[in-house]
């Protein structure tokens, strides 16, 4: 089937990216793999995978058509996948069990949400930079240095991820409420000092605590650190004041320069003009305390100091999650960039200088593929994202494993978005990803979604996918849905239906029942395809009659029959009723030939009925007479069939 030759000219009126008309060997191999997939089970529609994929794809198609060529598709996709993740969470909560498939799908959806968040944050920050670049030092630097802008975006993203997930470094954020009413956690220490038996303890935040204060203070600092990890600087500052560590509050206030361009004015007369230099001086003090030998700072307080000072260690060594490692490096990189803007020396000389260098350090220890995509999206490198996705799929399948369903859908949708938003990438690799996903849809019985994706393939590959899918579909329901999808995708379903019939009869391995079954494609939208149907019906009728298969002739005519008369009669009636142009000579001859086949079969049926009713009551002479009449009638009725066969041999259709 795949090796058969067929015309590959464009069959879609909505070609978004016609990238050529030929298939490479990898595309042919993928089509061969899809052809060997198990038969489509259209009734297997109750599973979570089916329903979730159906909803996500259908809504994406609607968004994509509505937002064609604009970046709003990222916001729509973010909302869509967020809702999908919530549905899965509710499903697990309601069922009371953790189905591995649902857990896997949820992890994939959450990761996809973060990919769209990356893009949305990047767009938002770019807009803010554009508006403030003429009066803000930081905005001006971001406008002229992609590394600074991308690092600021990465830090924002990593903080928002922590605020949503609240695990790892951010796990204690949930305990903030327990400290809301605390005015001073060092009560035991204060009492000891008042009694004069304080020893080496003190009420200052960095002094050693007495009694049960130590554990409470450490926990409070862990909560403050978790709030900083989530980017909630104001809440962290308030809590420090409540716990008696007010001297750290100014540095937390100064971290607002990350998000408030007004704090970094270009105008030197502005009251905030010295903000960067002041925070840099404060950080030097923090660094001196951290570097002091014999320091008695507790581990939680040391972590908090390190975060505020923009130091990599000891935080990187303590981070167990990839998201936390990214945050540690992004925080250090941003602080180093801000120090550089303040002039003079840079406190953290070993901080990463770009998003690329951060991910180069993190990715070798991370196998979850979404992080590589995050890196590409942050850098605005669509080509790298597509290249990685294609390589990942190829490497993953080398071990005879199927790429996770929603990961593959995500990669496919990224390619579609890149195509429509005119982001440069390798179209061959992009086509390969889309082709892989059409095979996944075939496995999921979501064949009505395939035409949408076919529009983004080249002509030859797209046509092969469409016809191969039509070749496999069996139920009337699935075929009607597929035809509707073809029409919605702007594809020439009339022509495709005809070619399915032609290719079916060209395959010698097909039985008459297969030929008749695929011929039905021309009857589902009869008003558009009836002319093709009557022509192709005549071809099949000749084929069956030449083989002496009267049963198949009868079956095909019954398939074409309706209350409105024979197929030929309907073609003529519709043409007359519409006042249309006269039918083409080919269709006119086909209608006449088809009518002759109907007459022939009716005559045979009538004669068989007469012979069955009267054959036993005639004598031998009458039988001889009947036999001669039979021969004469048969000769007359066979005339049309003979003419049809002769017409076929002459190639006159």
Coordinates of C-alpha atoms in Angstrom, one line a residue, residues 129-531:
X129 CA 11.5 46.4 29.6
X130 CA 10.3 48.1 26.4
X131 CA 8.1 50.5 28.4
X132 CA 10.9 51.4 31.0
X133 CA 14.1 51.2 29.1
X134 CA 14.3 55.0 28.7
X135 CA 14.2 55.8 32.4
X136 CA 15.4 52.7 34.2
X137 CA 19.0 51.5 34.5
X138 CA 17.9 47.8 34.8
X139 CA 15.4 48.0 32.0
X140 CA 17.9 49.7 29.8
X141 CA 20.4 47.0 30.5
X142 CA 17.8 44.2 29.8
X143 CA 16.9 45.9 26.5
X144 CA 20.5 45.8 25.3
X145 CA 21.7 42.5 26.9
X146 CA 19.7 39.3 26.2
X147 CA 21.6 37.5 29.0
X148 CA 20.4 39.9 31.7
X149 CA 16.8 39.8 30.4
X150 CA 16.7 36.0 30.1
X151 CA 18.3 35.5 33.6
X152 CA 15.7 37.8 35.2
X153 CA 12.9 35.8 33.4
X154 CA 14.4 32.5 34.6
X155 CA 14.6 33.7 38.2
X156 CA 10.9 34.9 38.0
X157 CA 9.9 31.5 36.5
X158 CA 11.8 29.5 39.1
X159 CA 10.2 31.4 41.9
X160 CA 6.7 31.0 40.5
X161 CA 7.3 27.3 40.0
X162 CA 8.2 27.0 43.7
X163 CA 5.1 29.0 44.7
X164 CA 2.9 26.6 42.8
X165 CA 4.6 23.3 43.8
X166 CA 5.8 24.2 47.4
X167 CA 8.2 21.3 47.7
X168 CA 12.0 21.1 48.1
X169 CA 13.4 24.4 49.3
X170 CA 9.8 25.8 49.3
X171 CA 8.2 23.0 51.4
X172 CA 7.9 25.1 54.6
X173 CA 5.9 27.9 53.0
X174 CA 2.8 26.2 54.1
X175 CA 3.8 26.6 57.8
X176 CA 3.9 30.4 57.6
X177 CA 0.6 30.8 59.3
X178 CA 2.0 29.2 62.5
X179 CA 4.3 32.2 62.9
X180 CA 1.9 35.0 62.1
X181 CA 1.2 36.0 65.7
X182 CA 4.8 35.5 67.0
X183 CA 6.3 38.8 68.2
X184 CA 9.6 37.4 69.5
X185 CA 10.7 33.8 69.3
X186 CA 13.7 34.4 71.7
X187 CA 11.7 34.6 74.9
X188 CA 13.8 32.0 76.8
X189 CA 17.0 33.8 75.6
X190 CA 15.6 37.2 76.7
X191 CA 14.7 35.9 80.1
X192 CA 18.1 34.3 80.5
X193 CA 19.8 37.6 79.7
X194 CA 17.5 39.5 82.1
X195 CA 18.4 37.1 84.9
X196 CA 22.1 37.6 84.2
X197 CA 22.9 34.0 83.3
X198 CA 22.9 34.4 79.6
X199 CA 26.5 33.1 79.0
X200 CA 27.3 33.4 75.3
X201 CA 23.7 33.6 74.2
X202 CA 22.2 36.8 72.9
X203 CA 18.9 38.3 71.7
X204 CA 20.3 39.4 68.3
X205 CA 19.2 37.3 65.3
X206 CA 22.7 35.9 64.7
X207 CA 23.5 35.2 68.3
X208 CA 23.2 31.7 69.9
X209 CA 19.8 31.0 71.5
X210 CA 18.9 29.5 74.9
X211 CA 16.5 26.8 75.9
X212 CA 13.8 25.8 73.3
X213 CA 14.4 29.0 71.3
X214 CA 17.0 27.4 69.1
X215 CA 14.6 24.9 67.4
X216 CA 11.9 27.5 67.0
X217 CA 14.3 30.1 65.6
X218 CA 15.7 27.7 63.1
X219 CA 12.3 26.7 61.9
X220 CA 11.3 30.3 61.5
X221 CA 14.4 31.0 59.4
X222 CA 13.5 27.9 57.3
X223 CA 10.1 29.4 56.6
X224 CA 11.6 32.8 55.7
X225 CA 14.0 31.0 53.4
X226 CA 11.1 29.1 51.8
X227 CA 9.2 32.4 51.2
X228 CA 12.3 33.9 49.6
X229 CA 12.5 30.8 47.4
X230 CA 8.9 31.5 46.2
X231 CA 9.7 35.1 45.5
X232 CA 7.4 36.3 48.3
X233 CA 9.8 38.9 49.6
X234 CA 7.3 41.1 51.4
X235 CA 5.9 38.3 53.5
X236 CA 9.4 37.1 54.3
X237 CA 10.4 40.7 55.4
X238 CA 7.4 41.0 57.6
X239 CA 8.2 37.6 59.2
X240 CA 11.8 38.6 59.9
X241 CA 10.6 41.7 61.7
X242 CA 8.2 39.6 63.8
X243 CA 10.9 37.1 64.8
X244 CA 13.3 39.8 65.9
X245 CA 15.6 39.7 62.9
X246 CA 14.6 43.1 61.6
X247 CA 18.2 43.9 60.6
X248 CA 17.8 41.5 57.6
X249 CA 14.6 43.2 56.5
X250 CA 16.3 46.0 54.5
X251 CA 18.0 43.5 52.2
X252 CA 14.7 41.8 51.5
X253 CA 13.2 45.2 50.7
X254 CA 16.1 45.9 48.3
X255 CA 15.3 42.7 46.4
X256 CA 12.3 44.5 45.0
X257 CA 14.7 45.9 42.4
X258 CA 14.2 42.6 40.6
X259 CA 10.6 43.5 39.8
X260 CA 10.2 47.3 40.3
X261 CA 12.1 49.3 37.6
X262 CA 11.4 52.5 39.5
X263 CA 14.0 51.4 42.1
X264 CA 16.8 51.6 39.4
X265 CA 16.3 55.1 37.8
X266 CA 18.7 56.5 35.3
X267 CA 18.2 60.0 36.7
X268 CA 20.9 60.4 39.4
X269 CA 18.8 63.0 41.2
X270 CA 16.1 60.4 41.9
X271 CA 16.0 59.3 45.6
X272 CA 16.4 55.7 44.5
X273 CA 19.4 56.3 42.3
X274 CA 21.8 54.8 44.9
X275 CA 19.7 51.7 45.6
X276 CA 22.0 49.3 43.7
X277 CA 25.1 50.6 45.4
X278 CA 23.5 50.4 48.9
X279 CA 22.3 46.8 48.4
X280 CA 25.8 45.9 47.1
X281 CA 27.4 47.4 50.3
X282 CA 24.9 45.5 52.4
X283 CA 25.7 42.3 50.6
X284 CA 29.4 42.8 51.2
X285 CA 28.7 42.9 54.9
X286 CA 26.7 39.7 54.6
X287 CA 29.5 38.0 52.7
X288 CA 32.0 39.0 55.4
X289 CA 29.8 37.4 58.1
X290 CA 29.4 34.2 56.0
X291 CA 33.1 34.0 55.4
X292 CA 34.1 34.6 59.0
X293 CA 35.9 31.7 60.5
X294 CA 34.3 30.2 63.5
X295 CA 30.9 31.6 62.7
X296 CA 28.1 30.3 64.9
X297 CA 25.4 30.9 62.4
X298 CA 22.9 28.0 62.2
X299 CA 22.4 26.2 59.0
X300 CA 19.0 27.7 58.2
X301 CA 20.3 31.2 58.8
X302 CA 23.4 30.5 56.7
X303 CA 21.1 29.4 53.9
X304 CA 19.0 32.5 54.2
X305 CA 22.1 34.8 54.2
X306 CA 23.4 32.9 51.1
X307 CA 20.2 33.4 49.2
X308 CA 20.0 37.1 50.0
X309 CA 23.7 37.6 49.1
X310 CA 23.4 35.7 45.9
X311 CA 25.9 33.0 46.8
X312 CA 25.9 29.5 45.1
X313 CA 27.1 27.6 48.2
X314 CA 26.0 26.0 50.4
X315 CA 22.7 26.1 48.6
X316 CA 23.7 24.2 45.5
X317 CA 25.0 21.3 47.5
X318 CA 21.8 21.1 49.5
X319 CA 19.4 21.3 46.6
X320 CA 17.9 17.9 45.7
X321 CA 15.4 19.2 43.0
X322 CA 16.4 20.4 39.6
X323 CA 14.1 23.4 40.0
X324 CA 16.0 24.4 43.2
X325 CA 19.3 24.0 41.5
X326 CA 18.2 26.2 38.7
X327 CA 16.9 28.8 41.2
X328 CA 20.2 28.8 43.1
X329 CA 22.2 29.5 39.9
X330 CA 19.7 32.0 38.5
X331 CA 19.7 33.9 41.8
X332 CA 23.4 34.1 41.9
X333 CA 23.6 35.1 38.2
X334 CA 21.0 37.9 38.7
X335 CA 22.7 39.2 41.8
X336 CA 26.0 39.3 39.9
X337 CA 24.5 41.2 37.0
X338 CA 22.9 43.7 39.5
X339 CA 26.3 44.2 41.2
X340 CA 27.9 44.8 37.8
X341 CA 25.3 47.5 37.1
X342 CA 26.2 49.2 40.4
X343 CA 29.8 49.5 39.2
X344 CA 33.2 48.5 40.6
X345 CA 33.9 44.9 41.6
X346 CA 31.5 42.0 41.3
X347 CA 31.0 40.1 44.6
X348 CA 30.2 36.7 43.0
X349 CA 32.7 36.3 40.2
X350 CA 31.9 32.6 39.8
X351 CA 28.2 33.1 39.1
X352 CA 26.8 31.8 35.8
X353 CA 26.7 34.5 33.1
X354 CA 23.8 33.2 31.0
X355 CA 20.7 30.9 30.9
X356 CA 22.7 28.6 28.6
X357 CA 25.5 28.2 31.2
X358 CA 23.0 27.5 33.9
X359 CA 21.3 24.7 32.0
X360 CA 24.6 23.4 30.8
X361 CA 25.4 22.8 34.5
X362 CA 22.0 21.3 35.4
X363 CA 21.0 19.2 32.4
X364 CA 23.7 16.5 32.6
X365 CA 22.1 15.4 35.9
X366 CA 18.5 15.6 34.7
X367 CA 16.7 13.1 32.4
X368 CA 13.3 14.8 32.3
X369 CA 13.2 16.2 28.8
X370 CA 11.0 19.3 29.5
X371 CA 14.0 21.1 31.1
X372 CA 15.8 21.2 27.8
X373 CA 12.8 22.7 26.2
X374 CA 12.5 25.3 28.9
X375 CA 16.1 26.4 28.1
X376 CA 15.3 26.7 24.4
X377 CA 12.1 28.6 25.0
X378 CA 13.8 31.0 27.4
X379 CA 16.4 31.8 24.8
X380 CA 13.8 32.1 22.1
X381 CA 15.4 29.3 20.1
X382 CA 12.6 27.4 18.4
X383 CA 15.1 25.6 16.2
X384 CA 16.9 24.1 19.2
X385 CA 13.6 23.1 20.8
X386 CA 12.5 21.2 17.6
X387 CA 15.9 19.7 17.1
X388 CA 16.0 18.4 20.7
X389 CA 12.5 17.0 20.5
X390 CA 13.2 15.1 17.3
X391 CA 16.5 13.7 18.7
X392 CA 14.7 12.7 22.0
X393 CA 12.0 10.8 20.2
X394 CA 14.5 9.0 18.0
X395 CA 16.7 8.0 21.0
X396 CA 13.7 7.0 23.1
X397 CA 12.3 4.7 20.5
X398 CA 15.7 3.0 20.0
X399 CA 14.9 1.0 23.1
X400 CA 11.5 -0.1 21.7
X401 CA 9.7 2.3 24.0
X402 CA 6.7 4.5 23.1
X403 CA 7.2 8.2 23.9
X404 CA 4.9 9.3 26.7
X405 CA 1.6 10.4 25.2
X406 CA 1.3 14.0 26.5
X407 CA 5.0 14.7 26.0
X408 CA 4.7 13.8 22.3
X409 CA 1.5 15.9 22.1
X410 CA 3.3 18.8 23.7
X411 CA 6.2 18.5 21.3
X412 CA 3.8 18.3 18.3
X413 CA 1.9 21.3 19.5
X414 CA 5.1 23.3 19.9
X415 CA 5.9 22.6 16.3
X416 CA 2.4 23.8 15.2
X417 CA 2.8 27.0 17.3
X418 CA 6.2 27.7 15.8
X419 CA 4.8 27.2 12.3
X420 CA 2.0 29.6 12.8
X421 CA 4.0 32.2 14.7
X422 CA 6.7 32.1 12.0
X423 CA 9.5 30.9 14.3
X424 CA 12.4 29.5 12.4
X425 CA 13.1 25.7 12.8
X426 CA 14.0 22.7 10.7
X427 CA 10.7 21.8 8.9
X428 CA 11.9 18.3 8.2
X429 CA 12.4 17.5 11.9
X430 CA 9.1 19.3 12.7
X431 CA 7.3 17.2 10.2
X432 CA 8.8 14.1 11.7
X433 CA 7.4 15.0 15.2
X434 CA 3.9 15.7 13.8
X435 CA 4.0 12.4 11.9
X436 CA 4.8 10.6 15.1
X437 CA 1.9 12.1 16.8
X438 CA -0.5 11.1 14.1
X439 CA 0.5 7.5 14.8
X440 CA -0.2 8.1 18.5
X441 CA -3.7 9.4 17.6
X442 CA -4.3 6.3 15.5
X443 CA -3.5 4.1 18.5
X444 CA -5.8 6.2 20.7
X445 CA -8.7 5.9 18.2
X446 CA -8.7 9.7 17.9
X447 CA -8.6 9.6 14.1
X448 CA -10.9 12.6 13.6
X449 CA -8.0 14.7 15.0
X450 CA -5.5 13.7 12.4
X451 CA -6.6 16.0 9.5
X452 CA -5.7 19.1 11.6
X453 CA -2.1 17.9 11.9
X454 CA -1.9 16.7 8.3
X455 CA -2.2 20.3 7.2
X456 CA 1.3 20.9 8.7
X457 CA 3.0 18.1 6.8
X458 CA 4.3 18.2 3.3
X459 CA 1.9 17.1 0.5
X460 CA 3.2 13.6 0.0
X461 CA 3.5 12.6 3.6
X462 CA 0.2 14.3 4.5
X463 CA -1.7 12.6 1.8
X464 CA -0.2 9.2 2.8
X465 CA -1.3 9.7 6.4
X466 CA -4.8 10.7 5.4
X467 CA -5.4 7.9 2.9
X468 CA -3.8 5.3 5.2
X469 CA -6.1 6.4 8.0
X470 CA -9.2 6.2 5.7
X471 CA -8.1 2.8 4.5
X472 CA -8.2 1.5 8.1
X473 CA -11.4 3.0 9.4
X474 CA -14.3 0.6 9.4
X475 CA -17.3 2.1 11.3
X476 CA -19.7 4.5 9.7
X477 CA -19.4 6.7 12.8
X478 CA -15.6 7.0 12.5
X479 CA -15.7 7.6 8.8
X480 CA -18.3 10.4 9.0
X481 CA -16.3 12.1 11.8
X482 CA -13.2 11.8 9.7
X483 CA -14.9 13.4 6.7
X484 CA -16.1 16.2 8.8
X485 CA -12.6 16.8 10.1
X486 CA -11.2 16.8 6.6
X487 CA -13.7 19.4 5.6
X488 CA -12.9 21.5 8.7
X489 CA -9.2 21.3 7.9
X490 CA -9.9 22.5 4.4
X491 CA -8.9 19.3 2.6
X492 CA -10.4 18.0 -0.6
X493 CA -12.3 15.1 0.9
X494 CA -14.1 14.3 -2.4
X495 CA -10.9 13.7 -4.1
X496 CA -9.4 11.8 -1.2
X497 CA -12.5 9.5 -1.1
X498 CA -12.2 8.8 -4.8
X499 CA -8.5 8.0 -4.5
X500 CA -9.2 5.6 -1.6
X501 CA -11.5 3.7 -3.8
X502 CA -9.1 3.7 -6.7
X503 CA -6.2 2.5 -4.6
X504 CA -8.3 -0.2 -3.0
X505 CA -9.2 -1.8 -6.3
X506 CA -5.6 -1.4 -7.5
X507 CA -4.5 -3.7 -4.6
X508 CA -4.9 -7.3 -5.9
X509 CA -4.9 -8.6 -2.3
X510 CA -8.2 -6.9 -1.6
X511 CA -11.3 -9.1 -1.7
X512 CA -14.6 -8.0 -3.3
X513 CA -16.0 -7.3 0.1
X514 CA -13.1 -4.9 0.9
X515 CA -13.6 -3.1 -2.4
X516 CA -17.3 -2.6 -1.7
X517 CA -16.6 -1.5 1.9
X518 CA -14.2 1.2 0.8
X519 CA -16.4 2.2 -2.0
X520 CA -18.8 3.4 0.7
X521 CA -16.6 6.4 1.2
X522 CA -18.2 7.9 -1.9
X523 CA -21.7 7.6 -0.5
X524 CA -21.4 9.3 2.9
X525 CA -21.5 12.8 1.4
X526 CA -23.3 11.7 -1.8
X527 CA -24.4 15.2 -3.0
X528 CA -20.7 16.1 -3.3
X529 CA -19.4 12.8 -4.5
X530 CA -22.2 11.1 -6.4
X531 CA -20.7 11.8 -9.8

